[in-house]
Amino acid sequence: MRQELVLLNPGPVNLTRRVRQALTRPDMCHREPEFARLQEEIRRELLGAYGLSSKIYASILITGSGTAAVEAMLSSLIPANGKLLILSNGIYGERMQAIARAHGIANRAVKNAWGEEFEPAKIENVLRKDAKITHIAIVHHETTTGRLNDLSAIGRIAKRYNKGFLADAVSSFGGEELNFSDWGITACAASANKCLHGVAGASFVIAKRNILATDKPCVSRSVYLDLAAYFREQERGSSPFTHAVQVFFAFKEALLEFKQMGGWRARNRKYQQLSRLIRGYAKELRLKQYLDSGKLSCILTAFYLPDKVTYEELHDFLRQRGFVIYAGQGKISKTIFRIANMGTLAEKDVHRLFCAMRLFLCKR
Ligand SMILES: *Cc1c(COP(=O)(O)O)cnc(C)c1O
């Protein structure tokens, strides 16, 4: 059998044997009580991941990739007369703008250079000038650059100005701190296949119950992505549409494993170790980081491609040796490459990766 590729892309990740084996469980109908129990267990474990009370928050499961959850959150939670302020410093901030536009949601954006921090004073200024704004949306970990946006600073402002605070936490949920109450998070969207180490195809929104329970602030601009409908159905053990049953088997197993291994704190520690190792090795090889370490998540590092090296050359060389690195997106797709450190990745994989990288650089 061919050896498994080491995935260094930011999800989907290399799975543990336990999670992969869950995919082959006996067939199940999504309208039977055993599926209702599975769904409920996943919903409970997701709240448990950050110690959230089920009296205050609810998790809502969607079959679809992370973007489905982000789109469900934004299209359902901004009322018809609401206005969304989008803080954008990467591809995923831009995607939130595209979602707002597609659903005809009134919006404006603070657009920073990719990777650049948001100035709280500037955000406050926008809020003071535009009283129509009802919600603020931000990407927690901007996977475009590896930038970890400061949710606590922006959340404090959202609280002070009494705005809803929505986060795309797709590539941080499970690996970074998320302090829902202190940061005033109204809702966040994430997926099974990044820091939670599940299989691609399941995503979720965690939202405050009080905004879901009343019909008023929840609008249905979409049939498939109507968060209120999912919430209603899932509260009574059902679901509006067919879920990816096998993906849910694996998701539950990934969440149990996550809890048993020590939750987000343990995962964060492991990611810190791996990312430090990656950044250290890269420095020895004179690979320049796109952002300083202080600005980065523990999950991903973007590096400039060495002089006169194309992404394809580097990718193909490493791919032949069993490693899948990840290209930049958009305007930096020709100048950077990215290395994520989620999934079953171990230190020995990083050692081997940089042996191959050293070989590539020497040969040139
Ligand atoms: C991965 C990711 C998404 C979702 O992408 P999908 O391809 O739909 O899974 C959204 N936001 C961020 C920040 C991400 O990293």
CSV table of C-alpha atoms and ligand atoms in Angstrom, one decimal:
chain,number,residue,atom,x,y,z
A,1,MET,CA,0.0,0.0,0.0
A,2,ARG,CA,1.2,3.5,-0.8
A,3,GLN,CA,2.2,5.5,2.3
A,4,GLU,CA,-0.2,8.1,3.3
A,5,LEU,CA,0.6,11.7,2.3
A,6,VAL,CA,1.3,14.1,5.1
A,7,LEU,CA,-1.2,16.9,4.7
A,8,LEU,CA,0.1,20.4,5.6
A,9,ASN,CA,-2.9,22.2,4.1
A,10,PRO,CA,-5.2,23.9,6.5
A,11,GLY,CA,-7.8,21.1,6.5
A,12,PRO,CA,-8.9,18.5,5.7
A,13,VAL,CA,-6.3,17.0,8.0
A,14,ASN,CA,-4.7,13.6,8.4
A,15,LEU,CA,-7.1,11.5,10.5
A,16,THR,CA,-6.4,9.2,13.5
A,17,ARG,CA,-7.2,5.6,13.0
A,18,ARG,CA,-10.1,5.9,15.5
A,19,VAL,CA,-11.8,8.6,13.5
A,20,ARG,CA,-11.3,6.9,10.2
A,21,GLN,CA,-12.7,3.6,11.5
A,22,ALA,CA,-15.9,5.4,12.7
A,23,LEU,CA,-16.7,5.9,9.0
A,24,THR,CA,-17.4,2.2,8.5
A,25,ARG,CA,-20.0,1.9,11.2
A,26,PRO,CA,-23.3,0.2,10.2
A,27,ASP,CA,-25.7,2.2,8.1
A,28,MET,CA,-28.1,4.4,9.9
A,29,CYS,CA,-31.2,6.4,8.9
A,30,HIS,CA,-31.1,10.1,9.8
A,31,ARG,CA,-34.8,9.9,10.9
A,32,GLU,CA,-34.3,7.2,13.5
A,33,PRO,CA,-33.8,7.8,17.3
A,34,GLU,CA,-30.1,6.6,17.1
A,35,PHE,CA,-29.3,9.4,14.8
A,36,ALA,CA,-31.1,11.9,17.0
A,37,ARG,CA,-28.8,10.7,19.9
A,38,LEU,CA,-25.7,11.0,17.7
A,39,GLN,CA,-26.7,14.5,16.7
A,40,GLU,CA,-27.4,15.5,20.3
A,41,GLU,CA,-24.1,14.1,21.5
A,42,ILE,CA,-22.2,16.1,18.9
A,43,ARG,CA,-24.1,19.3,19.8
A,44,ARG,CA,-23.3,18.8,23.4
A,45,GLU,CA,-19.6,18.1,22.9
A,46,LEU,CA,-19.3,21.2,20.7
A,47,LEU,CA,-20.6,23.4,23.6
A,48,GLY,CA,-18.3,21.4,26.0
A,49,ALA,CA,-15.3,22.2,23.9
A,50,TYR,CA,-15.4,25.7,25.4
A,51,GLY,CA,-17.3,25.0,28.5
A,52,LEU,CA,-20.5,26.7,27.3
A,53,SER,CA,-23.8,26.4,29.1
A,54,SER,CA,-26.5,24.8,27.1
A,55,LYS,CA,-28.9,27.2,28.8
A,56,ILE,CA,-27.2,30.2,27.1
A,57,TYR,CA,-25.8,28.7,23.9
A,58,ALA,CA,-26.8,26.2,21.3
A,59,SER,CA,-24.9,24.4,18.6
A,60,ILE,CA,-26.5,23.9,15.2
A,61,LEU,CA,-25.2,21.3,12.8
A,62,ILE,CA,-25.1,21.7,9.0
A,63,THR,CA,-24.0,19.2,6.4
A,64,GLY,CA,-21.6,21.3,4.2
A,65,SER,CA,-18.2,22.7,4.4
A,66,GLY,CA,-17.2,25.6,6.6
A,67,THR,CA,-18.5,28.2,4.2
A,68,ALA,CA,-22.0,26.7,4.6
A,69,ALA,CA,-21.8,27.5,8.3
A,70,VAL,CA,-20.5,31.0,7.8
A,71,GLU,CA,-23.2,31.7,5.1
A,72,ALA,CA,-26.0,30.2,7.4
A,73,MET,CA,-24.8,32.4,10.2
A,74,LEU,CA,-24.6,35.7,8.2
A,75,SER,CA,-27.7,35.1,6.1
A,76,SER,CA,-29.9,34.1,9.1
A,77,LEU,CA,-28.8,36.5,11.9
A,78,ILE,CA,-28.8,39.9,10.3
A,79,PRO,CA,-32.4,41.1,10.4
A,80,ALA,CA,-34.0,42.7,7.3
A,81,ASN,CA,-33.4,46.2,8.7
A,82,GLY,CA,-30.0,45.4,10.1
A,83,LYS,CA,-26.6,46.3,8.7
A,84,LEU,CA,-23.4,44.3,8.9
A,85,LEU,CA,-19.9,45.8,9.5
A,86,ILE,CA,-17.3,43.3,8.1
A,87,LEU,CA,-13.7,43.5,9.2
A,88,SER,CA,-11.6,42.1,6.4
A,89,ASN,CA,-7.9,41.4,6.1
A,90,GLY,CA,-7.8,38.3,4.0
A,91,ILE,CA,-9.7,36.0,1.6
A,92,TYR,CA,-12.2,34.9,4.2
A,93,GLY,CA,-13.1,38.4,5.2
A,94,GLU,CA,-13.7,39.1,1.5
A,95,ARG,CA,-15.8,35.9,1.3
A,96,MET,CA,-18.1,37.3,4.1
A,97,GLN,CA,-18.6,40.4,2.0
A,98,ALA,CA,-19.5,38.3,-1.0
A,99,ILE,CA,-22.0,36.4,1.2
A,100,ALA,CA,-23.6,39.6,2.4
A,101,ARG,CA,-23.8,40.9,-1.2
A,102,ALA,CA,-25.3,37.6,-2.4
A,103,HIS,CA,-28.1,37.8,0.2
A,104,GLY,CA,-28.7,41.5,-0.2
A,105,ILE,CA,-27.6,42.2,3.4
A,106,ALA,CA,-26.8,45.9,4.0
A,107,ASN,CA,-23.1,46.0,4.8
A,108,ARG,CA,-20.0,48.0,4.9
A,109,ALA,CA,-16.4,46.9,5.3
A,110,VAL,CA,-13.2,48.0,7.0
A,111,LYS,CA,-10.7,46.6,4.5
A,112,ASN,CA,-7.2,46.3,5.7
A,113,ALA,CA,-4.1,45.1,3.9
A,114,TRP,CA,-3.9,41.3,4.1
A,115,GLY,CA,-2.6,40.3,7.5
A,116,GLU,CA,-2.8,43.8,8.9
A,117,GLU,CA,-4.2,44.3,12.4
A,118,PHE,CA,-7.5,46.3,13.0
A,119,GLU,CA,-7.2,49.5,14.9
A,120,PRO,CA,-9.9,49.5,17.6
A,121,ALA,CA,-10.2,53.4,17.4
A,122,LYS,CA,-10.9,53.2,13.7
A,123,ILE,CA,-13.7,50.6,14.3
A,124,GLU,CA,-15.2,52.8,17.0
A,125,ASN,CA,-15.2,55.7,14.6
A,126,VAL,CA,-17.1,53.8,12.0
A,127,LEU,CA,-19.7,52.7,14.6
A,128,ARG,CA,-20.1,56.3,15.8
A,129,LYS,CA,-20.7,57.6,12.3
A,130,ASP,CA,-23.0,54.8,11.1
A,131,ALA,CA,-25.7,54.2,13.5
A,132,LYS,CA,-27.4,51.7,11.2
A,133,ILE,CA,-24.8,49.1,11.9
A,134,THR,CA,-26.3,46.3,14.0
A,135,HIS,CA,-23.7,43.5,13.8
A,136,ILE,CA,-19.9,43.2,13.4
A,137,ALA,CA,-18.4,40.2,11.7
A,138,ILE,CA,-14.7,39.2,11.8
A,139,VAL,CA,-12.5,36.2,10.9
A,140,HIS,CA,-10.7,34.9,14.0
A,141,HIS,CA,-7.8,33.1,12.3
A,142,GLU,CA,-7.4,34.5,8.8
A,143,THR,CA,-6.1,31.4,7.1
A,144,THR,CA,-4.9,33.5,4.1
A,145,THR,CA,-1.9,34.8,6.0
A,146,GLY,CA,-2.0,33.0,9.4
A,147,ARG,CA,-3.0,36.2,11.2
A,148,LEU,CA,-4.9,35.7,14.5
A,149,ASN,CA,-7.2,38.6,14.7
A,150,ASP,CA,-7.8,40.0,18.2
A,151,LEU,CA,-11.4,39.0,19.0
A,152,SER,CA,-11.2,40.3,22.5
A,153,ALA,CA,-10.4,43.9,21.5
A,154,ILE,CA,-13.1,44.0,18.8
A,155,GLY,CA,-15.6,42.1,21.0
A,156,ARG,CA,-15.2,44.7,23.8
A,157,ILE,CA,-16.2,47.4,21.3
A,158,ALA,CA,-19.1,45.3,20.0
A,159,LYS,CA,-20.3,45.0,23.7
A,160,ARG,CA,-19.8,48.7,24.4
A,161,TYR,CA,-21.8,49.7,21.4
A,162,ASN,CA,-24.4,46.9,21.9
A,163,LYS,CA,-23.8,45.2,18.5
A,164,GLY,CA,-24.1,41.6,17.6
A,165,PHE,CA,-20.7,40.0,17.2
A,166,LEU,CA,-20.2,37.2,14.7
A,167,ALA,CA,-17.0,35.3,14.1
A,168,ASP,CA,-15.7,33.0,11.4
A,169,ALA,CA,-13.8,30.6,13.7
A,170,VAL,CA,-13.6,27.9,11.0
A,171,SER,CA,-9.8,27.5,11.3
A,172,SER,CA,-9.4,28.3,15.0
A,173,PHE,CA,-12.2,26.4,16.8
A,174,GLY,CA,-10.6,23.7,18.9
A,175,GLY,CA,-7.0,25.1,18.6
A,176,GLU,CA,-7.2,28.7,19.9
A,177,GLU,CA,-8.8,30.3,22.9
A,178,LEU,CA,-12.4,31.5,22.3
A,179,ASN,CA,-13.8,33.3,25.3
A,180,PHE,CA,-17.5,33.5,24.3
A,181,SER,CA,-18.7,35.5,27.3
A,182,ASP,CA,-15.8,37.9,27.8
A,183,TRP,CA,-15.5,38.6,24.1
A,184,GLY,CA,-19.3,39.0,23.7
A,185,ILE,CA,-19.5,36.5,20.9
A,186,THR,CA,-23.1,36.3,19.6
A,187,ALA,CA,-22.4,33.5,17.2
A,188,CYS,CA,-19.5,31.7,15.6
A,189,ALA,CA,-19.2,29.3,12.6
A,190,ALA,CA,-16.7,26.5,12.3
A,191,SER,CA,-16.2,23.0,10.7
A,192,ALA,CA,-15.4,19.5,11.6
A,193,ASN,CA,-12.3,19.1,9.5
A,194,LYS,CA,-9.8,21.7,10.8
A,195,CYS,CA,-8.7,21.9,14.4
A,196,LEU,CA,-11.3,19.4,15.5
A,197,HIS,CA,-9.6,16.7,13.3
A,198,GLY,CA,-12.9,15.3,11.9
A,199,VAL,CA,-13.9,14.5,8.3
A,200,ALA,CA,-14.8,17.2,5.8
A,201,GLY,CA,-18.5,17.6,5.2
A,202,ALA,CA,-19.9,18.8,8.6
A,203,SER,CA,-20.0,22.3,9.9
A,204,PHE,CA,-21.7,24.1,12.7
A,205,VAL,CA,-22.8,27.4,14.2
A,206,ILE,CA,-22.8,28.1,17.9
A,207,ALA,CA,-25.1,30.9,18.8
A,208,LYS,CA,-26.8,32.5,21.8
A,209,ARG,CA,-30.1,30.8,22.4
A,210,ASN,CA,-32.0,34.1,23.0
A,211,ILE,CA,-31.4,35.2,19.4
A,212,LEU,CA,-32.5,31.8,18.0
A,213,ALA,CA,-35.5,31.3,20.1
A,214,THR,CA,-37.2,34.5,19.0
A,215,ASP,CA,-38.3,34.6,15.3
A,216,LYS,CA,-37.7,38.3,14.9
A,217,PRO,CA,-33.9,38.6,14.4
A,218,CYS,CA,-33.7,35.3,12.5
A,219,VAL,CA,-34.6,35.8,8.8
A,220,SER,CA,-34.7,33.1,6.2
A,221,ARG,CA,-32.9,34.3,3.1
A,222,SER,CA,-32.1,30.8,2.1
A,223,VAL,CA,-33.9,27.4,2.2
A,224,TYR,CA,-30.9,25.2,2.9
A,225,LEU,CA,-29.0,27.6,5.1
A,226,ASP,CA,-31.9,28.7,7.3
A,227,LEU,CA,-30.3,28.6,10.8
A,228,ALA,CA,-33.6,29.0,12.6
A,229,ALA,CA,-35.1,26.0,10.8
A,230,TYR,CA,-32.1,23.8,11.8
A,231,PHE,CA,-32.3,25.0,15.3
A,232,ARG,CA,-36.0,24.3,15.6
A,233,GLU,CA,-35.7,20.8,14.2
A,234,GLN,CA,-32.5,19.9,16.1
A,235,GLU,CA,-34.0,21.0,19.4
A,236,ARG,CA,-36.6,18.2,18.9
A,237,GLY,CA,-34.2,15.6,17.7
A,238,SER,CA,-34.7,16.0,14.0
A,239,SER,CA,-33.1,17.8,11.1
A,240,PRO,CA,-34.6,19.6,8.1
A,241,PHE,CA,-32.4,17.7,5.5
A,242,THR,CA,-30.4,14.6,5.1
A,243,HIS,CA,-27.2,14.8,7.1
A,244,ALA,CA,-23.9,13.2,6.0
A,245,VAL,CA,-24.4,10.3,8.5
A,246,GLN,CA,-21.0,8.7,8.2
A,247,VAL,CA,-19.3,12.1,8.5
A,248,PHE,CA,-21.2,12.6,11.7
A,249,PHE,CA,-20.0,9.2,13.0
A,250,ALA,CA,-16.4,10.4,12.5
A,251,PHE,CA,-17.2,13.9,13.9
A,252,LYS,CA,-18.5,12.4,17.2
A,253,GLU,CA,-15.4,10.2,17.5
A,254,ALA,CA,-13.1,13.2,16.8
A,255,LEU,CA,-14.9,15.2,19.5
A,256,LEU,CA,-14.5,12.4,22.1
A,257,GLU,CA,-10.9,12.1,21.2
A,258,PHE,CA,-10.5,15.9,21.5
A,259,LYS,CA,-12.0,15.8,25.0
A,260,GLN,CA,-10.0,12.8,26.1
A,261,MET,CA,-6.7,14.4,24.9
A,262,GLY,CA,-7.3,17.5,27.0
A,263,GLY,CA,-9.5,19.8,24.8
A,264,TRP,CA,-8.5,23.0,23.2
A,265,ARG,CA,-5.7,23.8,25.7
A,266,ALA,CA,-3.9,20.6,25.0
A,267,ARG,CA,-4.4,21.0,21.3
A,268,ASN,CA,-3.1,24.6,21.5
A,269,ARG,CA,0.0,23.4,23.3
A,270,LYS,CA,0.7,20.7,20.7
A,271,TYR,CA,0.2,23.2,17.8
A,272,GLN,CA,2.5,25.7,19.6
A,273,GLN,CA,5.2,23.1,19.7
A,274,LEU,CA,4.8,22.1,16.1
A,275,SER,CA,4.5,25.7,14.8
A,276,ARG,CA,7.6,26.7,16.8
A,277,LEU,CA,9.5,23.8,15.3
A,278,ILE,CA,8.4,24.7,11.8
A,279,ARG,CA,9.3,28.4,12.2
A,280,GLY,CA,12.7,27.5,13.7
A,281,TYR,CA,13.6,25.2,10.9
A,282,ALA,CA,12.4,27.7,8.3
A,283,LYS,CA,14.6,30.4,9.9
A,284,GLU,CA,17.7,28.1,9.7
A,285,LEU,CA,17.0,27.7,6.0
A,286,ARG,CA,16.5,31.5,5.6
A,287,LEU,CA,12.9,31.1,4.6
A,288,LYS,CA,11.2,34.5,5.4
A,289,GLN,CA,7.9,34.5,7.2
A,290,TYR,CA,5.1,36.5,5.7
A,291,LEU,CA,4.0,37.8,9.2
A,292,ASP,CA,6.0,38.1,12.4
A,293,SER,CA,5.4,35.2,14.9
A,294,GLY,CA,3.7,37.5,17.4
A,295,LYS,CA,0.8,38.1,15.0
A,296,LEU,CA,0.3,34.5,14.0
A,297,SER,CA,-2.0,31.7,15.2
A,298,CYS,CA,-0.4,28.5,16.3
A,299,ILE,CA,-2.0,26.7,13.4
A,300,LEU,CA,-0.4,27.9,10.2
A,301,THR,CA,2.6,29.8,8.9
A,302,ALA,CA,3.0,31.5,5.6
A,303,PHE,CA,6.5,31.9,4.1
A,304,TYR,CA,7.8,33.8,1.1
A,305,LEU,CA,8.9,31.5,-1.7
A,306,PRO,CA,12.7,31.7,-2.1
A,307,ASP,CA,14.1,33.8,-4.9
A,308,LYS,CA,13.3,32.3,-8.4
A,309,VAL,CA,11.4,29.4,-7.0
A,310,THR,CA,7.9,28.8,-8.2
A,311,TYR,CA,5.2,27.3,-5.9
A,312,GLU,CA,4.7,24.5,-8.3
A,313,GLU,CA,8.4,23.5,-8.2
A,314,LEU,CA,8.5,23.4,-4.5
A,315,HIS,CA,5.1,21.7,-4.2
A,316,ASP,CA,6.0,19.0,-6.7
A,317,PHE,CA,9.4,18.2,-5.1
A,318,LEU,CA,7.8,17.9,-1.6
A,319,ARG,CA,4.8,16.0,-2.9
A,320,GLN,CA,7.1,13.4,-4.4
A,321,ARG,CA,8.5,12.9,-1.0
A,322,GLY,CA,5.1,12.5,0.7
A,323,PHE,CA,4.2,16.1,1.8
A,324,VAL,CA,1.4,18.3,0.6
A,325,ILE,CA,2.1,22.0,1.2
A,326,TYR,CA,-0.4,24.7,0.4
A,327,ALA,CA,-0.3,27.6,-2.0
A,328,GLY,CA,-1.1,31.2,-1.3
A,329,GLN,CA,-4.5,32.6,-2.4
A,330,GLY,CA,-5.4,35.6,-4.6
A,331,LYS,CA,-2.8,38.3,-5.0
A,332,ILE,CA,-0.1,36.5,-3.0
A,333,SER,CA,-0.6,33.1,-4.7
A,334,LYS,CA,2.7,33.5,-6.6
A,335,THR,CA,4.8,34.8,-3.7
A,336,ILE,CA,4.0,32.6,-0.7
A,337,PHE,CA,3.4,29.1,0.4
A,338,ARG,CA,1.7,27.9,3.6
A,339,ILE,CA,2.3,25.1,6.1
A,340,ALA,CA,-0.4,24.2,8.6
A,341,ASN,CA,0.2,21.9,11.5
A,342,MET,CA,-3.2,20.4,12.3
A,343,GLY,CA,-4.3,16.7,12.4
A,344,THR,CA,-2.0,13.8,13.3
A,345,LEU,CA,1.1,15.7,12.3
A,346,ALA,CA,4.0,14.8,14.7
A,347,GLU,CA,7.5,16.3,15.3
A,348,LYS,CA,9.1,13.5,13.3
A,349,ASP,CA,7.0,14.5,10.3
A,350,VAL,CA,8.3,18.1,10.6
A,351,HIS,CA,11.9,16.9,10.9
A,352,ARG,CA,11.4,14.8,7.7
A,353,LEU,CA,9.7,17.7,5.9
A,354,PHE,CA,12.6,20.0,6.5
A,355,CYS,CA,15.1,17.4,5.5
A,356,ALA,CA,13.3,17.4,2.1
A,357,MET,CA,13.1,21.2,2.1
A,358,ARG,CA,16.9,21.4,2.8
A,359,LEU,CA,17.5,19.0,-0.1
A,360,PHE,CA,15.4,21.1,-2.4
A,361,LEU,CA,17.2,24.3,-1.5
A,362,CYS,CA,20.7,22.7,-1.8
A,363,LYS,CA,20.0,21.3,-5.2
A,364,ARG,CA,19.3,24.7,-6.6
B,1,LIG,C1,-11.4,26.8,5.7
B,1,LIG,C2,-12.0,28.1,6.0
B,1,LIG,C3,-13.3,28.4,5.7
B,1,LIG,C4,-14.2,27.5,5.0
B,1,LIG,O1,-13.7,27.0,3.8
B,1,LIG,P1,-14.4,25.7,3.2
B,1,LIG,O2,-13.6,25.4,2.0
B,1,LIG,O3,-15.8,26.0,2.9
B,1,LIG,O4,-14.3,24.6,4.2
B,1,LIG,C5,-13.8,29.6,6.2
B,1,LIG,N1,-13.1,30.5,6.9
B,1,LIG,C6,-11.8,30.2,7.2
B,1,LIG,C7,-11.1,31.2,8.0
B,1,LIG,C8,-11.2,29.0,6.8
B,1,LIG,O5,-10.0,28.8,7.1
